[in-house]
Amino acid sequence: MDVNWLLVLLLAGFALAPLTYPGFVQAWQGFAPAYALQDLRAGHPLGFWGVAWPPHAGAEGPLPHLLSAAWVALGASPVAAVRWTWAVGLLLGALGAYAWLRERWGAMPALLGAVAYTYTPYHLNALYARGVVGEALALGLFPWLGWAAARPGWKGLLALALGLGALVLTVPGLAFLAAWPLAALVALQGRGRERGWAWGMLLLGALAGAGSAWTLARAGETVPFHALLAVREPLANPWALGLIPVAAWFGGGAAWLAPAMEPQRREVGLWLGTSVLGALAAALWPGGLLPSWTPLSLTAWAVPPLVGAAAAAWPALTRPEVAAGALALVVLAAQPTLKPPFTRLDPGPAPLAVWQEPGGGRLALLQQEVG
């Protein structure tokens, strides 16, 4: 048995620790994920799709809310169910990154890449700063999409189709953006008819993601680029974890130039380009598909393959003592950021309505029906 699987779970456990604290994370979303789950369970006049599909639930599709509903059916409270869904997303991402990179670069580069992905600031920002359940689950799906796209044969195509469908049901607009690096990866791996089927499937996924999310408008949003380097607000915590994406970008760039990486040079270049695509899409996206910050998840997705490529290009980085030191530093650097503020307030039932004064910043909640 490959003990690195257990190491991935063990090291990811430190990132999950805040989800075991009493109360609920005081994130940007507040109790909105729990309220969306309450709406889903109570039944909505528009039916299931009216409750859990954009724009009613922001940019999220129904899958994360369905998963949370399953936890409630097993006896969890809505708040606990949201925490468990966050945990599933984080563990899916860690295990998926290891499975994906292990076949491409070997066990030790895969371990380094999986832990780097788990603790990359944008990944933790989705849970402990923004509190978004859909994007947290999407970040768990991304590595499995890379794993499927890199596998030859119809089994890989089937896994890719299922994964892309799950992404459409999780964050529809992200499926539109993710389809392009996936199509490029399939083009690097596939042959003949297999490549044609994959391109057609990815095009359908892109159209499905775009068509299902087009109603979400962007209006003067500020892009939190600091989330690439810091888990919470720039002045609220240390930037030590920001060294992970920086090391991935520079290490991946150096690996792209390394003569030893000639057979995989185009693949490394693809992930460097994906990292740039995520940042540019966040800055320049005209609106209509996604909140302005969500394309940054593509930049986070590029971290594990770039770390794996750098470790494969320089085998000294995979020596046990060097790798152990790097992993320990990552976990230790994360500790100050794994103390998000919590509230023990019981959210109660979802408010009937939220209203904002035109041109003002005050919010008013209606707690009961009128008339």
PDB file of N, CA and C in Angstrom, residues 204-275:
ATOM      1  N   LEU A 204     -19.609  20.717 -25.202  1.00  0.00           N
ATOM      2  CA  LEU A 204     -20.944  20.637 -24.610  1.00  0.00           C
ATOM      3  C   LEU A 204     -20.921  21.075 -23.151  1.00  0.00           C
ATOM      4  N   GLY A 205     -19.877  20.680 -22.424  1.00  0.00           N
ATOM      5  CA  GLY A 205     -19.763  21.104 -21.031  1.00  0.00           C
ATOM      6  C   GLY A 205     -19.622  22.599 -20.904  1.00  0.00           C
ATOM      7  N   ALA A 206     -18.839  23.198 -21.804  1.00  0.00           N
ATOM      8  CA  ALA A 206     -18.664  24.646 -21.772  1.00  0.00           C
ATOM      9  C   ALA A 206     -19.980  25.353 -22.061  1.00  0.00           C
ATOM     10  N   LEU A 207     -20.711  24.856 -23.054  1.00  0.00           N
ATOM     11  CA  LEU A 207     -21.992  25.476 -23.384  1.00  0.00           C
ATOM     12  C   LEU A 207     -23.003  25.296 -22.256  1.00  0.00           C
ATOM     13  N   ALA A 208     -22.989  24.116 -21.625  1.00  0.00           N
ATOM     14  CA  ALA A 208     -23.913  23.888 -20.508  1.00  0.00           C
ATOM     15  C   ALA A 208     -23.601  24.820 -19.352  1.00  0.00           C
ATOM     16  N   GLY A 209     -22.321  24.956 -19.044  1.00  0.00           N
ATOM     17  CA  GLY A 209     -21.947  25.851 -17.953  1.00  0.00           C
ATOM     18  C   GLY A 209     -22.295  27.291 -18.254  1.00  0.00           C
ATOM     19  N   ALA A 210     -22.040  27.721 -19.497  1.00  0.00           N
ATOM     20  CA  ALA A 210     -22.341  29.101 -19.862  1.00  0.00           C
ATOM     21  C   ALA A 210     -23.845  29.348 -19.894  1.00  0.00           C
ATOM     22  N   GLY A 211     -24.581  28.404 -20.486  1.00  0.00           N
ATOM     23  CA  GLY A 211     -26.014  28.602 -20.608  1.00  0.00           C
ATOM     24  C   GLY A 211     -26.747  28.599 -19.289  1.00  0.00           C
ATOM     25  N   SER A 212     -26.257  27.819 -18.333  1.00  0.00           N
ATOM     26  CA  SER A 212     -26.953  27.724 -17.054  1.00  0.00           C
ATOM     27  C   SER A 212     -26.603  28.852 -16.110  1.00  0.00           C
ATOM     28  N   ALA A 213     -25.562  29.616 -16.402  1.00  0.00           N
ATOM     29  CA  ALA A 213     -25.119  30.661 -15.470  1.00  0.00           C
ATOM     30  C   ALA A 213     -25.186  32.061 -16.061  1.00  0.00           C
ATOM     31  N   TRP A 214     -25.732  32.204 -17.250  1.00  0.00           N
ATOM     32  CA  TRP A 214     -25.642  33.502 -17.923  1.00  0.00           C
ATOM     33  C   TRP A 214     -26.430  34.591 -17.207  1.00  0.00           C
ATOM     34  N   THR A 215     -27.400  34.215 -16.371  1.00  0.00           N
ATOM     35  CA  THR A 215     -28.241  35.228 -15.731  1.00  0.00           C
ATOM     36  C   THR A 215     -27.548  35.951 -14.598  1.00  0.00           C
ATOM     37  N   LEU A 216     -26.425  35.435 -14.131  1.00  0.00           N
ATOM     38  CA  LEU A 216     -25.749  36.074 -13.002  1.00  0.00           C
ATOM     39  C   LEU A 216     -24.982  37.285 -13.503  1.00  0.00           C
ATOM     40  N   ALA A 217     -25.388  38.466 -13.110  1.00  0.00           N
ATOM     41  CA  ALA A 217     -24.763  39.695 -13.591  1.00  0.00           C
ATOM     42  C   ALA A 217     -23.664  40.146 -12.645  1.00  0.00           C
ATOM     43  N   ARG A 218     -22.677  40.768 -13.217  1.00  0.00           N
ATOM     44  CA  ARG A 218     -21.602  41.351 -12.421  1.00  0.00           C
ATOM     45  C   ARG A 218     -21.787  42.857 -12.433  1.00  0.00           C
ATOM     46  N   ALA A 219     -21.784  43.447 -11.253  1.00  0.00           N
ATOM     47  CA  ALA A 219     -22.019  44.888 -11.167  1.00  0.00           C
ATOM     48  C   ALA A 219     -21.030  45.523 -10.210  1.00  0.00           C
ATOM     49  N   GLY A 220     -19.934  46.024 -10.759  1.00  0.00           N
ATOM     50  CA  GLY A 220     -18.988  46.789  -9.969  1.00  0.00           C
ATOM     51  C   GLY A 220     -18.323  46.020  -8.846  1.00  0.00           C
ATOM     52  N   GLU A 221     -18.057  44.715  -9.033  1.00  0.00           N
ATOM     53  CA  GLU A 221     -17.431  43.935  -7.982  1.00  0.00           C
ATOM     54  C   GLU A 221     -15.934  44.219  -7.917  1.00  0.00           C
ATOM     55  N   THR A 222     -15.395  44.134  -6.719  1.00  0.00           N
ATOM     56  CA  THR A 222     -13.965  44.282  -6.513  1.00  0.00           C
ATOM     57  C   THR A 222     -13.328  42.904  -6.472  1.00  0.00           C
ATOM     58  N   VAL A 223     -12.278  42.699  -7.260  1.00  0.00           N
ATOM     59  CA  VAL A 223     -11.620  41.399  -7.326  1.00  0.00           C
ATOM     60  C   VAL A 223     -10.614  41.288  -6.189  1.00  0.00           C
ATOM     61  N   PRO A 224     -10.778  40.338  -5.273  1.00  0.00           N
ATOM     62  CA  PRO A 224      -9.847  40.211  -4.145  1.00  0.00           C
ATOM     63  C   PRO A 224      -8.591  39.433  -4.539  1.00  0.00           C
ATOM     64  N   PHE A 225      -7.715  40.069  -5.310  1.00  0.00           N
ATOM     65  CA  PHE A 225      -6.507  39.377  -5.751  1.00  0.00           C
ATOM     66  C   PHE A 225      -5.629  38.956  -4.585  1.00  0.00           C
ATOM     67  N   HIS A 226      -5.798  39.605  -3.431  1.00  0.00           N
ATOM     68  CA  HIS A 226      -4.994  39.201  -2.283  1.00  0.00           C
ATOM     69  C   HIS A 226      -5.275  37.760  -1.884  1.00  0.00           C
ATOM     70  N   ALA A 227      -6.443  37.210  -2.300  1.00  0.00           N
ATOM     71  CA  ALA A 227      -6.783  35.841  -1.923  1.00  0.00           C
ATOM     72  C   ALA A 227      -5.836  34.827  -2.549  1.00  0.00           C
ATOM     73  N   LEU A 228      -5.083  35.217  -3.582  1.00  0.00           N
ATOM     74  CA  LEU A 228      -4.078  34.321  -4.142  1.00  0.00           C
ATOM     75  C   LEU A 228      -2.908  34.133  -3.190  1.00  0.00           C
ATOM     76  N   LEU A 229      -2.699  35.102  -2.289  1.00  0.00           N
ATOM     77  CA  LEU A 229      -1.519  35.085  -1.429  1.00  0.00           C
ATOM     78  C   LEU A 229      -1.854  35.082   0.051  1.00  0.00           C
ATOM     79  N   ALA A 230      -3.075  35.439   0.436  1.00  0.00           N
ATOM     80  CA  ALA A 230      -3.452  35.497   1.849  1.00  0.00           C
ATOM     81  C   ALA A 230      -4.855  34.935   2.012  1.00  0.00           C
ATOM     82  N   VAL A 231      -5.062  34.169   3.074  1.00  0.00           N
ATOM     83  CA  VAL A 231      -6.344  33.491   3.268  1.00  0.00           C
ATOM     84  C   VAL A 231      -7.457  34.489   3.541  1.00  0.00           C
ATOM     85  N   ARG A 232      -7.194  35.453   4.429  1.00  0.00           N
ATOM     86  CA  ARG A 232      -8.202  36.447   4.748  1.00  0.00           C
ATOM     87  C   ARG A 232      -7.739  37.806   4.241  1.00  0.00           C
ATOM     88  N   GLU A 233      -8.267  38.896   4.783  1.00  0.00           N
ATOM     89  CA  GLU A 233      -7.920  40.220   4.317  1.00  0.00           C
ATOM     90  C   GLU A 233      -6.407  40.439   4.429  1.00  0.00           C
ATOM     91  N   PRO A 234      -5.841  41.288   3.551  1.00  0.00           N
ATOM     92  CA  PRO A 234      -4.380  41.427   3.498  1.00  0.00           C
ATOM     93  C   PRO A 234      -3.741  41.743   4.839  1.00  0.00           C
ATOM     94  N   LEU A 235      -4.380  42.540   5.675  1.00  0.00           N
ATOM     95  CA  LEU A 235      -3.764  42.944   6.932  1.00  0.00           C
ATOM     96  C   LEU A 235      -4.195  42.070   8.104  1.00  0.00           C
ATOM     97  N   ALA A 236      -5.004  41.047   7.839  1.00  0.00           N
ATOM     98  CA  ALA A 236      -5.584  40.277   8.931  1.00  0.00           C
ATOM     99  C   ALA A 236      -4.770  39.047   9.308  1.00  0.00           C
ATOM    100  N   ASN A 237      -3.809  38.634   8.499  1.00  0.00           N
ATOM    101  CA  ASN A 237      -3.049  37.435   8.820  1.00  0.00           C
ATOM    102  C   ASN A 237      -1.726  37.454   8.080  1.00  0.00           C
ATOM    103  N   PRO A 238      -0.779  36.605   8.505  1.00  0.00           N
ATOM    104  CA  PRO A 238       0.512  36.536   7.809  1.00  0.00           C
ATOM    105  C   PRO A 238       0.344  36.054   6.371  1.00  0.00           C
ATOM    106  N   TRP A 239       1.349  36.381   5.564  1.00  0.00           N
ATOM    107  CA  TRP A 239       1.336  36.022   4.152  1.00  0.00           C
ATOM    108  C   TRP A 239       2.195  34.784   3.875  1.00  0.00           C
ATOM    109  N   ALA A 240       2.547  34.021   4.917  1.00  0.00           N
ATOM    110  CA  ALA A 240       3.494  32.930   4.718  1.00  0.00           C
ATOM    111  C   ALA A 240       3.000  31.919   3.689  1.00  0.00           C
ATOM    112  N   LEU A 241       1.699  31.581   3.720  1.00  0.00           N
ATOM    113  CA  LEU A 241       1.180  30.612   2.757  1.00  0.00           C
ATOM    114  C   LEU A 241       1.217  31.146   1.331  1.00  0.00           C
ATOM    115  N   GLY A 242       1.338  32.463   1.176  1.00  0.00           N
ATOM    116  CA  GLY A 242       1.462  33.024  -0.165  1.00  0.00           C
ATOM    117  C   GLY A 242       2.705  32.562  -0.889  1.00  0.00           C
ATOM    118  N   LEU A 243       3.676  32.025  -0.135  1.00  0.00           N
ATOM    119  CA  LEU A 243       4.873  31.486  -0.777  1.00  0.00           C
ATOM    120  C   LEU A 243       4.556  30.233  -1.593  1.00  0.00           C
ATOM    121  N   ILE A 244       3.443  29.555  -1.284  1.00  0.00           N
ATOM    122  CA  ILE A 244       3.107  28.338  -2.037  1.00  0.00           C
ATOM    123  C   ILE A 244       2.823  28.653  -3.503  1.00  0.00           C
ATOM    124  N   PRO A 245       1.854  29.535  -3.829  1.00  0.00           N
ATOM    125  CA  PRO A 245       1.646  29.828  -5.255  1.00  0.00           C
ATOM    126  C   PRO A 245       2.839  30.509  -5.898  1.00  0.00           C
ATOM    127  N   VAL A 246       3.550  31.360  -5.148  1.00  0.00           N
ATOM    128  CA  VAL A 246       4.731  32.009  -5.721  1.00  0.00           C
ATOM    129  C   VAL A 246       5.777  30.960  -6.092  1.00  0.00           C
ATOM    130  N   ALA A 247       6.026  30.005  -5.182  1.00  0.00           N
ATOM    131  CA  ALA A 247       6.982  28.938  -5.477  1.00  0.00           C
ATOM    132  C   ALA A 247       6.502  28.083  -6.644  1.00  0.00           C
ATOM    133  N   ALA A 248       5.186  27.854  -6.719  1.00  0.00           N
ATOM    134  CA  ALA A 248       4.649  27.063  -7.828  1.00  0.00           C
ATOM    135  C   ALA A 248       4.866  27.773  -9.157  1.00  0.00           C
ATOM    136  N   TRP A 249       4.603  29.084  -9.199  1.00  0.00           N
ATOM    137  CA  TRP A 249       4.769  29.819 -10.454  1.00  0.00           C
ATOM    138  C   TRP A 249       6.228  29.866 -10.890  1.00  0.00           C
ATOM    139  N   PHE A 250       7.128  30.208  -9.974  1.00  0.00           N
ATOM    140  CA  PHE A 250       8.538  30.291 -10.348  1.00  0.00           C
ATOM    141  C   PHE A 250       9.130  28.903 -10.578  1.00  0.00           C
ATOM    142  N   GLY A 251       8.752  27.936  -9.724  1.00  0.00           N
ATOM    143  CA  GLY A 251       9.251  26.581  -9.917  1.00  0.00           C
ATOM    144  C   GLY A 251       8.741  25.971 -11.204  1.00  0.00           C
ATOM    145  N   GLY A 252       7.452  26.188 -11.507  1.00  0.00           N
ATOM    146  CA  GLY A 252       6.913  25.686 -12.755  1.00  0.00           C
ATOM    147  C   GLY A 252       7.545  26.352 -13.964  1.00  0.00           C
ATOM    148  N   GLY A 253       7.793  27.665 -13.861  1.00  0.00           N
ATOM    149  CA  GLY A 253       8.461  28.355 -14.960  1.00  0.00           C
ATOM    150  C   GLY A 253       9.861  27.830 -15.191  1.00  0.00           C
ATOM    151  N   ALA A 254      10.597  27.576 -14.102  1.00  0.00           N
ATOM    152  CA  ALA A 254      11.944  27.021 -14.245  1.00  0.00           C
ATOM    153  C   ALA A 254      11.890  25.607 -14.814  1.00  0.00           C
ATOM    154  N   ALA A 255      10.895  24.812 -14.384  1.00  0.00           N
ATOM    155  CA  ALA A 255      10.753  23.463 -14.927  1.00  0.00           C
ATOM    156  C   ALA A 255      10.429  23.503 -16.418  1.00  0.00           C
ATOM    157  N   TRP A 256       9.631  24.478 -16.826  1.00  0.00           N
ATOM    158  CA  TRP A 256       9.291  24.621 -18.243  1.00  0.00           C
ATOM    159  C   TRP A 256      10.538  24.867 -19.085  1.00  0.00           C
ATOM    160  N   LEU A 257      11.536  25.543 -18.505  1.00  0.00           N
ATOM    161  CA  LEU A 257      12.776  25.835 -19.220  1.00  0.00           C
ATOM    162  C   LEU A 257      13.816  24.735 -19.084  1.00  0.00           C
ATOM    163  N   ALA A 258      13.615  23.805 -18.148  1.00  0.00           N
ATOM    164  CA  ALA A 258      14.628  22.782 -17.875  1.00  0.00           C
ATOM    165  C   ALA A 258      14.707  21.778 -19.022  1.00  0.00           C
ATOM    166  N   PRO A 259      15.924  21.449 -19.494  1.00  0.00           N
ATOM    167  CA  PRO A 259      16.052  20.466 -20.586  1.00  0.00           C
ATOM    168  C   PRO A 259      15.471  19.101 -20.233  1.00  0.00           C
ATOM    169  N   ALA A 260      15.534  18.717 -18.957  1.00  0.00           N
ATOM    170  CA  ALA A 260      15.041  17.399 -18.558  1.00  0.00           C
ATOM    171  C   ALA A 260      13.531  17.267 -18.730  1.00  0.00           C
ATOM    172  N   MET A 261      12.826  18.382 -18.846  1.00  0.00           N
ATOM    173  CA  MET A 261      11.370  18.352 -18.938  1.00  0.00           C
ATOM    174  C   MET A 261      10.871  18.407 -20.377  1.00  0.00           C
ATOM    175  N   GLU A 262      11.733  18.196 -21.335  1.00  0.00           N
ATOM    176  CA  GLU A 262      11.345  18.325 -22.734  1.00  0.00           C
ATOM    177  C   GLU A 262      10.100  17.508 -23.095  1.00  0.00           C
ATOM    178  N   PRO A 263       9.967  16.239 -22.643  1.00  0.00           N
ATOM    179  CA  PRO A 263       8.751  15.495 -23.026  1.00  0.00           C
ATOM    180  C   PRO A 263       7.460  16.097 -22.464  1.00  0.00           C
ATOM    181  N   GLN A 264       7.557  16.764 -21.313  1.00  0.00           N
ATOM    182  CA  GLN A 264       6.363  17.331 -20.675  1.00  0.00           C
ATOM    183  C   GLN A 264       6.314  18.852 -20.750  1.00  0.00           C
ATOM    184  N   ARG A 265       7.146  19.439 -21.597  1.00  0.00           N
ATOM    185  CA  ARG A 265       7.239  20.898 -21.620  1.00  0.00           C
ATOM    186  C   ARG A 265       5.898  21.551 -21.956  1.00  0.00           C
ATOM    187  N   ARG A 266       5.193  21.004 -22.920  1.00  0.00           N
ATOM    188  CA  ARG A 266       3.926  21.623 -23.317  1.00  0.00           C
ATOM    189  C   ARG A 266       2.882  21.527 -22.206  1.00  0.00           C
ATOM    190  N   GLU A 267       2.896  20.422 -21.468  1.00  0.00           N
ATOM    191  CA  GLU A 267       1.934  20.289 -20.373  1.00  0.00           C
ATOM    192  C   GLU A 267       2.228  21.286 -19.259  1.00  0.00           C
ATOM    193  N   VAL A 268       3.512  21.462 -18.940  1.00  0.00           N
ATOM    194  CA  VAL A 268       3.872  22.457 -17.926  1.00  0.00           C
ATOM    195  C   VAL A 268       3.476  23.852 -18.409  1.00  0.00           C
ATOM    196  N   GLY A 269       3.719  24.136 -19.683  1.00  0.00           N
ATOM    197  CA  GLY A 269       3.313  25.424 -20.237  1.00  0.00           C
ATOM    198  C   GLY A 269       1.812  25.628 -20.194  1.00  0.00           C
ATOM    199  N   LEU A 270       1.056  24.541 -20.375  1.00  0.00           N
ATOM    200  CA  LEU A 270      -0.401  24.630 -20.286  1.00  0.00           C
ATOM    201  C   LEU A 270      -0.829  25.125 -18.912  1.00  0.00           C
ATOM    202  N   TRP A 271      -0.218  24.617 -17.840  1.00  0.00           N
ATOM    203  CA  TRP A 271      -0.636  25.019 -16.497  1.00  0.00           C
ATOM    204  C   TRP A 271      -0.115  26.391 -16.126  1.00  0.00           C
ATOM    205  N   LEU A 272       1.015  26.774 -16.678  1.00  0.00           N
ATOM    206  CA  LEU A 272       1.430  28.172 -16.509  1.00  0.00           C
ATOM    207  C   LEU A 272       0.415  29.095 -17.179  1.00  0.00           C
ATOM    208  N   GLY A 273      -0.030  28.710 -18.379  1.00  0.00           N
ATOM    209  CA  GLY A 273      -1.035  29.509 -19.073  1.00  0.00           C
ATOM    210  C   GLY A 273      -2.370  29.524 -18.353  1.00  0.00           C
ATOM    211  N   THR A 274      -2.754  28.400 -17.740  1.00  0.00           N
ATOM    212  CA  THR A 274      -4.003  28.352 -16.974  1.00  0.00           C
ATOM    213  C   THR A 274      -3.950  29.287 -15.782  1.00  0.00           C
ATOM    214  N   SER A 275      -2.788  29.355 -15.134  1.00  0.00           N
ATOM    215  CA  SER A 275      -2.626  30.267 -14.005  1.00  0.00           C
ATOM    216  C   SER A 275      -2.829  31.715 -14.443  1.00  0.00           C
TER     217      SER A 275
END
